[in-house]
XYZ file of C-alpha atoms in Angstrom:
584
model
C 198.535 111.122 79.883
C 198.082 112.118 76.256
C 194.691 112.875 74.753
C 194.474 109.538 72.903
C 194.537 107.645 76.190
C 191.344 109.370 77.309
C 189.686 108.946 73.910
C 190.079 105.146 74.229
C 190.503 104.401 70.557
C 192.433 101.280 71.545
C 189.318 99.994 73.315
C 186.828 101.153 70.703
C 188.674 99.204 67.996
C 188.289 95.902 69.835
C 185.389 93.501 70.201
C 185.025 90.766 72.791
C 183.302 88.677 70.131
C 186.780 87.904 68.756
C 188.451 87.350 72.127
C 189.538 84.005 73.545
C 188.276 85.053 76.992
C 184.936 86.823 77.414
C 184.111 88.708 80.638
C 180.774 87.854 82.219
C 181.118 90.367 85.050
C 183.794 92.912 85.921
C 184.422 95.597 88.540
C 188.078 96.003 87.726
C 190.423 98.898 88.335
C 193.135 97.921 85.879
C 195.277 100.708 87.316
C 194.707 102.936 90.311
C 197.247 105.103 92.068
C 197.393 108.274 94.075
C 194.630 109.965 96.049
C 191.553 111.347 94.370
C 191.555 115.142 94.145
C 195.338 115.412 94.266
C 197.920 115.670 91.525
C 199.125 112.258 90.364
C 195.815 110.479 90.862
C 195.089 108.037 88.038
C 192.481 105.320 87.509
C 191.725 103.038 84.577
C 188.440 101.255 85.316
C 186.539 98.526 83.481
C 183.042 97.454 84.455
C 180.942 94.799 82.769
C 177.539 93.234 83.259
C 175.922 90.580 81.077
C 172.874 88.383 80.649
C 172.067 85.495 78.333
C 169.027 86.299 76.186
C 166.979 84.202 73.739
C 168.146 84.690 70.161
C 164.745 86.012 69.130
C 164.886 88.645 71.900
C 168.250 90.205 71.050
C 166.626 93.270 69.470
C 164.664 93.879 72.662
C 167.778 93.352 74.788
C 169.545 96.165 72.930
C 167.192 98.624 74.637
C 168.910 97.785 77.933
C 172.001 99.651 79.038
C 174.578 100.018 81.762
C 172.083 101.101 84.405
C 169.867 98.102 83.622
C 172.314 95.185 83.717
C 175.567 96.744 84.920
C 177.335 96.214 88.216
C 174.914 98.152 90.421
C 172.680 95.101 90.887
C 173.132 92.228 93.297
C 171.274 89.031 92.606
C 168.742 87.242 94.746
C 165.476 85.417 94.402
C 162.458 87.671 94.904
C 158.674 87.683 94.704
C 156.794 89.812 92.179
C 153.019 89.957 92.338
C 152.927 86.683 94.230
C 155.276 84.903 91.802
C 158.746 83.788 92.859
C 161.563 84.866 90.526
C 164.782 82.759 90.851
C 168.074 84.569 91.426
C 169.432 83.576 88.015
C 166.537 85.238 86.177
C 166.928 88.817 84.981
C 163.666 90.715 84.652
C 163.465 94.342 83.548
C 161.628 96.938 85.576
C 158.508 96.567 83.470
C 158.525 92.814 83.965
C 158.250 92.274 80.207
C 161.775 91.102 79.331
C 163.655 88.175 80.863
C 167.199 86.911 80.558
C 169.579 84.676 82.510
C 172.459 85.782 84.725
C 175.510 83.631 83.992
C 177.216 85.172 87.026
C 175.320 85.747 90.262
C 176.609 88.417 92.647
C 175.691 87.423 96.200
C 175.771 90.316 98.653
C 177.760 89.561 101.792
C 175.760 89.588 105.024
C 178.846 90.297 107.106
C 182.000 92.341 106.684
C 183.373 89.976 104.025
C 183.416 90.637 100.281
C 180.567 89.737 97.949
C 180.647 86.268 96.393
C 180.341 85.665 92.662
C 178.838 82.369 91.532
C 179.168 80.957 88.040
C 175.703 79.855 86.922
C 175.219 76.262 88.102
C 173.429 75.147 84.946
C 176.437 76.275 82.927
C 178.857 74.569 85.346
C 177.005 71.247 85.403
C 176.180 71.192 81.687
C 179.762 71.869 80.609
C 181.069 69.374 83.185
C 183.204 71.908 85.025
C 185.003 71.490 88.331
C 186.029 74.433 90.469
C 189.618 74.466 91.696
C 190.477 77.597 93.621
C 189.544 80.496 91.380
C 189.391 78.426 88.207
C 186.802 76.144 86.659
C 188.383 73.299 84.695
C 186.899 70.654 82.416
C 188.197 67.160 83.353
C 186.737 65.651 80.172
C 188.902 67.979 78.103
C 192.136 67.294 79.946
C 191.490 69.763 82.763
C 191.655 72.758 80.455
C 190.765 76.011 82.218
C 187.305 77.131 81.077
C 186.445 79.971 83.458
C 188.510 82.017 85.887
C 187.874 84.475 88.685
C 190.212 87.322 89.541
C 190.278 88.775 93.051
C 191.595 92.104 94.281
C 194.239 92.442 96.980
C 191.502 92.456 99.628
C 189.846 89.356 98.120
C 186.975 91.143 96.429
C 185.872 89.579 93.124
C 186.744 91.912 90.257
C 186.593 89.837 87.060
C 184.978 86.565 86.007
C 185.566 85.466 82.438
C 184.919 82.355 80.386
C 186.608 80.828 77.373
C 184.777 81.827 74.203
C 184.698 78.298 72.757
C 182.774 76.905 75.728
C 180.464 79.884 76.151
C 179.401 79.863 72.493
C 178.844 76.097 72.583
C 176.595 76.494 75.636
C 174.721 79.445 74.126
C 174.139 77.500 70.908
C 172.615 74.595 72.825
C 170.284 76.997 74.656
C 169.444 79.018 71.529
C 170.662 82.146 73.289
C 173.129 85.001 72.855
C 175.107 86.954 75.452
C 174.179 90.608 75.821
C 176.945 92.631 77.456
C 177.120 96.205 78.654
C 180.497 97.774 79.445
C 181.662 100.911 81.170
C 185.228 102.189 80.819
C 186.564 105.169 82.745
C 189.994 106.783 82.545
C 190.446 109.516 85.108
C 193.431 111.630 86.201
C 194.235 114.742 88.240
C 196.790 117.032 86.555
C 198.383 120.389 87.287
C 198.339 121.253 83.578
C 195.776 120.109 80.998
C 196.867 122.328 78.103
C 197.651 119.255 75.972
C 193.948 118.307 75.940
C 192.459 120.257 73.017
C 188.768 119.387 73.236
C 186.617 122.403 72.490
C 185.424 124.051 75.724
C 187.036 121.157 77.585
C 184.407 118.683 76.427
C 184.024 116.153 73.650
C 181.503 113.474 72.746
C 181.181 110.599 70.295
C 178.266 108.229 69.781
C 177.384 105.452 67.347
C 175.292 102.282 67.404
C 177.595 100.560 69.889
C 179.430 103.290 71.763
C 178.836 106.477 73.671
C 182.027 108.224 74.653
C 182.387 111.448 76.597
C 185.516 113.353 77.516
C 185.796 116.374 79.763
C 188.280 118.641 81.492
C 187.103 120.112 84.796
C 188.857 122.731 86.918
C 189.017 121.674 90.569
C 190.531 122.761 93.827
C 193.069 120.418 95.329
C 190.920 117.898 97.145
C 188.440 117.434 94.308
C 185.868 120.199 94.737
C 184.807 122.354 91.738
C 187.149 125.302 91.232
C 185.597 128.585 92.411
C 182.593 126.732 93.771
C 180.800 127.034 97.038
C 178.767 124.782 99.214
C 175.682 125.684 101.229
C 175.276 124.307 104.734
C 171.838 124.032 106.333
C 171.442 123.253 110.025
C 168.008 122.446 111.497
C 167.325 121.409 115.125
C 164.186 120.477 117.081
C 163.217 122.722 120.011
C 160.207 120.845 121.400
C 161.977 117.924 123.055
C 162.674 117.777 126.772
C 165.944 115.915 126.979
C 165.285 115.096 130.641
C 162.300 112.935 129.735
C 162.863 109.219 130.274
C 161.246 108.529 126.912
C 161.767 111.508 124.563
C 159.180 111.835 121.790
C 159.707 113.617 118.455
C 156.799 112.058 116.629
C 155.216 115.431 115.961
C 155.529 117.012 112.515
C 158.355 119.588 112.302
C 157.042 123.187 112.050
C 158.508 126.660 112.293
C 157.415 126.740 115.943
C 159.248 123.590 117.044
C 162.418 123.922 114.966
C 165.359 126.271 114.734
C 167.375 126.625 111.552
C 170.355 128.488 110.155
C 172.406 128.342 106.956
C 175.691 129.619 105.580
C 177.989 129.262 102.610
C 181.544 128.036 102.417
C 183.913 128.637 99.536
C 186.146 125.805 98.384
C 189.876 126.343 98.793
C 193.078 124.830 97.519
C 195.322 125.230 94.513
C 193.923 124.890 91.045
C 194.158 121.468 89.404
C 192.483 119.755 86.464
C 190.451 116.600 86.396
C 190.628 114.994 82.943
C 188.409 111.995 82.264
C 187.134 109.865 79.439
C 184.095 107.601 79.788
C 182.898 104.954 77.373
C 179.600 103.080 77.496
C 179.350 100.153 75.111
C 176.736 97.472 74.478
C 177.807 94.292 72.722
C 176.182 91.042 71.601
C 178.119 87.759 71.642
C 176.405 85.441 69.195
C 176.205 81.695 69.876
C 178.380 79.214 68.040
C 177.121 77.680 64.819
C 177.212 74.224 66.427
C 177.318 72.763 69.934
C 179.596 69.697 69.974
C 180.171 69.735 73.744
C 176.640 70.247 75.070
C 174.409 69.046 72.242
C 176.834 66.563 70.727
C 176.804 68.140 67.268
C 179.125 66.525 64.753
C 182.172 68.562 63.753
C 184.262 68.466 60.615
C 187.282 66.215 61.212
C 190.646 67.929 61.508
C 192.770 64.950 62.552
C 193.971 62.237 60.175
C 195.925 58.999 60.575
C 198.116 56.910 58.280
C 196.305 53.602 57.772
C 198.423 51.641 55.268
C 201.922 51.167 53.892
C 201.229 53.605 51.024
C 200.684 56.430 53.498
C 196.965 56.884 52.836
C 195.183 58.733 55.615
C 191.738 58.527 57.179
C 190.028 60.855 59.610
C 189.052 59.618 63.050
C 185.420 59.182 62.044
C 186.372 56.879 59.166
C 188.562 54.747 61.433
C 185.528 53.475 63.332
C 184.398 51.056 60.627
C 187.774 50.497 58.954
C 188.598 47.179 60.647
C 192.295 48.136 60.736
C 195.035 48.879 63.230
C 197.160 52.013 63.409
C 200.807 52.418 64.410
C 202.421 54.951 66.726
C 205.848 55.780 68.078
C 206.329 54.541 71.623
C 206.734 58.169 72.765
C 202.948 58.527 72.537
C 202.535 56.715 75.859
C 204.593 59.311 77.722
C 202.754 62.119 75.937
C 199.489 60.700 77.263
C 200.758 59.790 80.728
C 202.103 63.266 81.405
C 198.608 64.708 81.435
C 196.513 65.131 84.529
C 193.918 62.377 84.926
C 195.994 59.943 82.866
C 196.320 56.232 83.576
C 198.553 53.398 82.388
C 198.016 49.733 83.174
C 199.057 46.409 81.664
C 196.956 43.396 80.730
C 199.746 41.101 79.517
C 203.482 41.488 79.042
C 203.039 43.442 75.784
C 199.502 44.835 75.979
C 197.823 47.350 78.214
C 195.490 50.293 78.491
C 196.409 53.974 78.424
C 194.350 57.117 78.799
C 195.053 60.819 79.087
C 191.670 61.514 80.668
C 189.103 59.716 82.780
C 186.881 57.137 81.045
C 188.881 57.023 77.800
C 191.176 53.999 78.122
C 192.699 52.737 74.869
C 193.766 49.084 74.508
C 197.254 48.944 72.957
C 199.962 46.451 72.118
C 203.731 46.676 71.618
C 205.054 45.046 68.451
C 208.486 43.518 67.873
C 209.967 46.898 66.872
C 208.757 48.560 70.046
C 206.003 50.436 68.202
C 202.508 50.902 69.591
C 199.500 49.310 67.867
C 195.889 50.296 68.500
C 192.729 49.026 66.848
C 191.646 51.923 64.645
C 188.089 52.025 65.975
C 189.383 52.744 69.483
C 191.146 55.847 68.172
C 188.135 56.929 66.123
C 185.900 56.894 69.196
C 188.136 59.287 71.131
C 187.304 62.990 71.459
C 188.966 65.138 68.816
C 191.435 66.720 71.260
C 192.705 63.280 72.293
C 192.955 62.160 68.673
C 195.222 65.140 68.061
C 197.666 63.877 70.696
C 197.752 60.412 69.162
C 198.080 61.815 65.631
C 201.289 63.592 66.595
C 202.961 60.171 66.962
C 201.220 58.283 64.146
C 203.550 56.544 61.664
C 203.392 54.280 58.619
C 202.733 50.618 59.536
C 205.915 48.696 60.281
C 206.757 45.504 62.132
C 203.228 44.088 62.055
C 200.630 44.155 64.780
C 201.602 43.057 68.283
C 201.132 39.299 68.594
C 199.665 39.639 72.066
C 197.225 42.331 70.899
C 196.055 40.094 68.044
C 195.691 37.199 70.463
C 193.310 39.290 72.523
C 191.394 41.175 69.823
C 191.260 38.561 67.050
C 191.630 35.134 68.641
C 189.920 36.150 71.905
C 192.671 34.206 73.708
C 194.747 36.732 75.692
C 198.388 35.789 76.172
C 199.271 34.200 79.494
C 202.100 36.649 80.202
C 202.671 39.308 82.830
C 204.071 42.833 82.684
C 206.827 43.554 85.246
C 205.390 47.018 85.890
C 202.354 45.432 87.551
C 204.574 43.553 90.025
C 207.232 46.100 90.974
C 205.321 47.543 93.919
C 203.930 44.139 94.856
C 207.451 42.699 94.991
C 208.673 45.395 97.389
C 205.625 44.909 99.620
C 206.070 41.124 99.644
C 209.764 41.360 100.599
C 208.918 43.685 103.498
C 206.033 41.485 104.637
C 208.172 38.332 104.718
C 211.135 40.132 106.307
C 208.882 41.331 109.105
C 207.465 37.833 109.615
C 210.837 36.061 109.548
C 213.322 38.650 110.830
C 211.177 41.340 112.461
C 212.684 44.017 110.200
C 211.735 45.832 107.023
C 214.254 45.520 104.212
C 212.866 48.506 102.304
C 212.256 51.789 104.095
C 208.814 53.279 103.608
C 208.534 56.729 102.079
C 205.660 58.893 100.887
C 207.298 59.297 97.468
C 207.516 55.551 96.780
C 203.980 55.100 95.330
C 204.479 58.016 92.923
C 207.890 56.688 91.930
C 206.482 53.215 91.254
C 203.664 54.696 89.167
C 206.046 56.479 86.812
C 208.499 53.577 86.535
C 207.611 51.861 83.272
C 209.302 50.808 80.016
C 207.860 53.636 77.906
C 210.113 56.145 79.606
C 212.981 54.501 77.725
C 212.795 56.006 74.240
C 216.512 56.739 73.801
C 219.757 56.151 75.674
C 219.476 59.121 78.021
C 215.884 58.368 78.987
C 216.835 54.714 79.526
C 219.528 55.813 81.975
C 217.005 58.103 83.691
C 214.712 55.098 84.159
C 217.631 53.151 85.640
C 218.314 56.020 88.042
C 214.726 55.967 89.307
C 214.849 52.198 89.688
C 218.021 52.575 91.749
C 216.284 55.171 93.934
C 213.376 52.805 94.357
C 215.483 49.737 95.197
C 219.072 50.402 96.314
C 218.422 53.774 97.935
C 215.403 52.419 99.800
C 217.185 49.417 101.301
C 217.494 49.745 105.079
C 221.115 48.707 105.628
C 220.950 49.521 109.322
C 218.002 47.181 109.855
C 219.662 44.341 107.915
C 222.895 44.790 109.866
C 221.028 44.032 113.080
C 220.729 40.491 111.708
C 224.151 40.176 110.046
C 226.686 42.580 111.547
C 229.714 43.750 109.505
C 233.216 43.187 110.941
C 234.767 46.066 112.855
C 236.129 48.894 110.681
C 234.277 47.485 107.668
C 231.366 49.355 106.077
C 228.701 47.743 103.965
C 226.492 49.605 101.554
C 222.825 48.793 101.163
C 223.272 46.202 98.408
C 226.229 44.572 100.182
C 224.157 44.382 103.364
C 221.388 42.644 101.413
C 223.843 40.202 99.840
C 225.426 39.331 103.186
C 222.023 38.947 104.836
C 220.901 36.399 102.243
C 224.355 34.764 102.079
C 224.103 34.010 105.791
C 221.504 31.393 104.839
C 222.130 30.599 101.175
C 225.023 30.018 98.787
C 226.693 33.354 98.001
C 226.947 32.645 94.267
C 223.211 31.956 94.159
C 222.565 35.171 96.087
C 224.742 37.158 93.697
C 222.873 35.716 90.758
C 219.580 36.792 92.336
C 220.769 40.326 93.144
C 222.991 40.933 90.096
C 220.330 42.942 88.268
C 219.964 45.255 91.281
C 223.727 45.848 91.257
C 223.669 46.487 87.509
C 220.874 49.039 87.819
C 222.743 50.744 90.652
C 225.827 51.050 88.434
C 223.789 52.449 85.533
C 222.551 55.330 87.668
C 225.876 57.016 86.970
C 225.852 56.287 83.233
C 224.710 59.805 82.354
C 227.648 61.198 84.357
C 230.346 59.955 81.933
C 230.794 56.514 83.437
C 233.494 54.627 81.494
C 232.005 52.545 78.685
C 233.525 49.364 80.120
C 231.618 49.920 83.366
C 228.416 50.551 81.424
C 228.788 47.331 79.442
C 229.496 45.421 82.637
C 226.310 46.823 84.180
C 224.270 45.802 81.134
C 225.641 42.263 81.399
C 224.675 42.079 85.070
C 221.082 42.974 84.148
C 221.142 40.757 81.018
C 219.896 43.423 78.620
C 220.016 42.994 74.836
C 221.652 46.239 73.660
C 220.423 45.634 70.094
C 216.756 45.634 71.121
C 214.565 48.761 70.817
C 214.878 50.957 73.897
C 211.322 50.158 74.964
C 212.302 46.483 75.107
C 215.528 47.318 76.941
C 213.399 49.109 79.525
C 211.106 46.088 79.687
C 214.065 43.730 80.195
C 215.529 45.886 82.971
C 212.200 45.983 84.793
C 211.673 42.256 84.254
C 215.016 41.324 85.820
C 214.596 43.745 88.734
C 211.160 42.312 89.514
C 212.567 38.775 89.180
C 215.252 39.724 91.715
C 212.626 41.019 94.138
C 210.624 37.820 93.961
C 213.840 35.784 94.227
C 214.612 37.630 97.469
C 211.047 37.031 98.634
C 211.407 33.312 97.928
C 214.570 33.195 100.012
C 212.848 34.954 102.905
C 209.839 32.659 102.677
C 212.111 29.611 103.095
C 214.083 31.258 105.906
C 214.278 29.109 109.014
């Protein structure tokens, strides 16, 4: 290791006040290899302790150092002069200064590792949820806010928090974070001639830092080179070991003790221990505002096109604008991909979408397949959600969805239904009736079916390839789930003839009803099955034939093509259900 590594200029140049992640507690060996006292040993250690302190007490906090709030202290409630002190409270030895531990180190009462707890007030106030070794914020799209790092033997070594959330919390509490760090870089070398500190020692100190470097001669094994150790041995002579109950309660004296001493010289080849140590105290100031905890208003950073001229308004100004805003249909997928998202439909062309719990937005689909939302609903969203919507905002075109206007202006919601809401219901109904009438299930049950149904909606179809991908999932949901074997127990194929799942369904229904009628009912299912291969260079004539079977308008926006495909598939399911219901 060169001399600069021990002098830690890379560390001394940095400040956690500018970091995205701020450590609240650390006992971290960033690198450790070899055996102490032997050539090749190397350790790079970082320790950190911290407390939250009132802003008007920061000057007093600066009197505290590594030994006061570092890693040598475990945390527990205790009683001082008859007064109970909670575990989260830091009190100095004089009892005159108090702070708050944002991480509590609970000592293990067995052979397990200590447990670090993130301060519960911080967790509850920021709305955090622990998942494994992370704390996430569901209200902010499950962003990771705090994280715990464990060593290989599951000991906690680092707990850090995202600066944005910490400073917001500190601002609301009118507090700052006082941190004390200890860095140590330590090696055992056979030659330390490249370290040129005078007399093997160096020192640097300023307002923040105290750094010390030293080179020490040692024997292999770690003992001081040329040093000795003194050994003292003292034994009691006044105890009868044959007594049933020996007693050594008497005070040791020269008469009842025997002692001897000797020296031992350390041995082993000469090595060098080179180390650099840095003690640093740092203050993390609170944020200027607290939008998350205190609800402070922030300057808007997200803007939306609100008219045909391209004029823009910030989210705050949308609230009282009395207008609608337009978005590309891709925005629905951008929202639905996020954890905690939800998509549902109210009518055929209106619904509700959210990318986080409790933030559903009422939307409509206009004749061009664009998404309309009443501007106020966007303006009331958190800024981070507005940013997602803004990425798909466009100039008004195609008017506002008729069904959205019917609901929001006329207060007379359209009497139409979205096929997405009936896809799963149709499959369940077919199985229910098949069991009642034929004692079989036409669709096989599978754990993946509910998830597949949930993601099967028109907004996946934004271009040709994504439309074909939607068709493929529909085929998996319908054709691939048909239980041909069960259906063939009712209508058996001729010898040496094999029926696929759709053919088995057709022949089952055709055993009771006109085959042309059955084919008309199931044609959309056949068309979807054919389209599953469209992205694998299916001849264009086959593709066009499949579209005709489903009765899709190829000139319509892709969102509407997806809607039409779903509509006809759901109609087929309920047509099959009707046939089963009338089965005698």
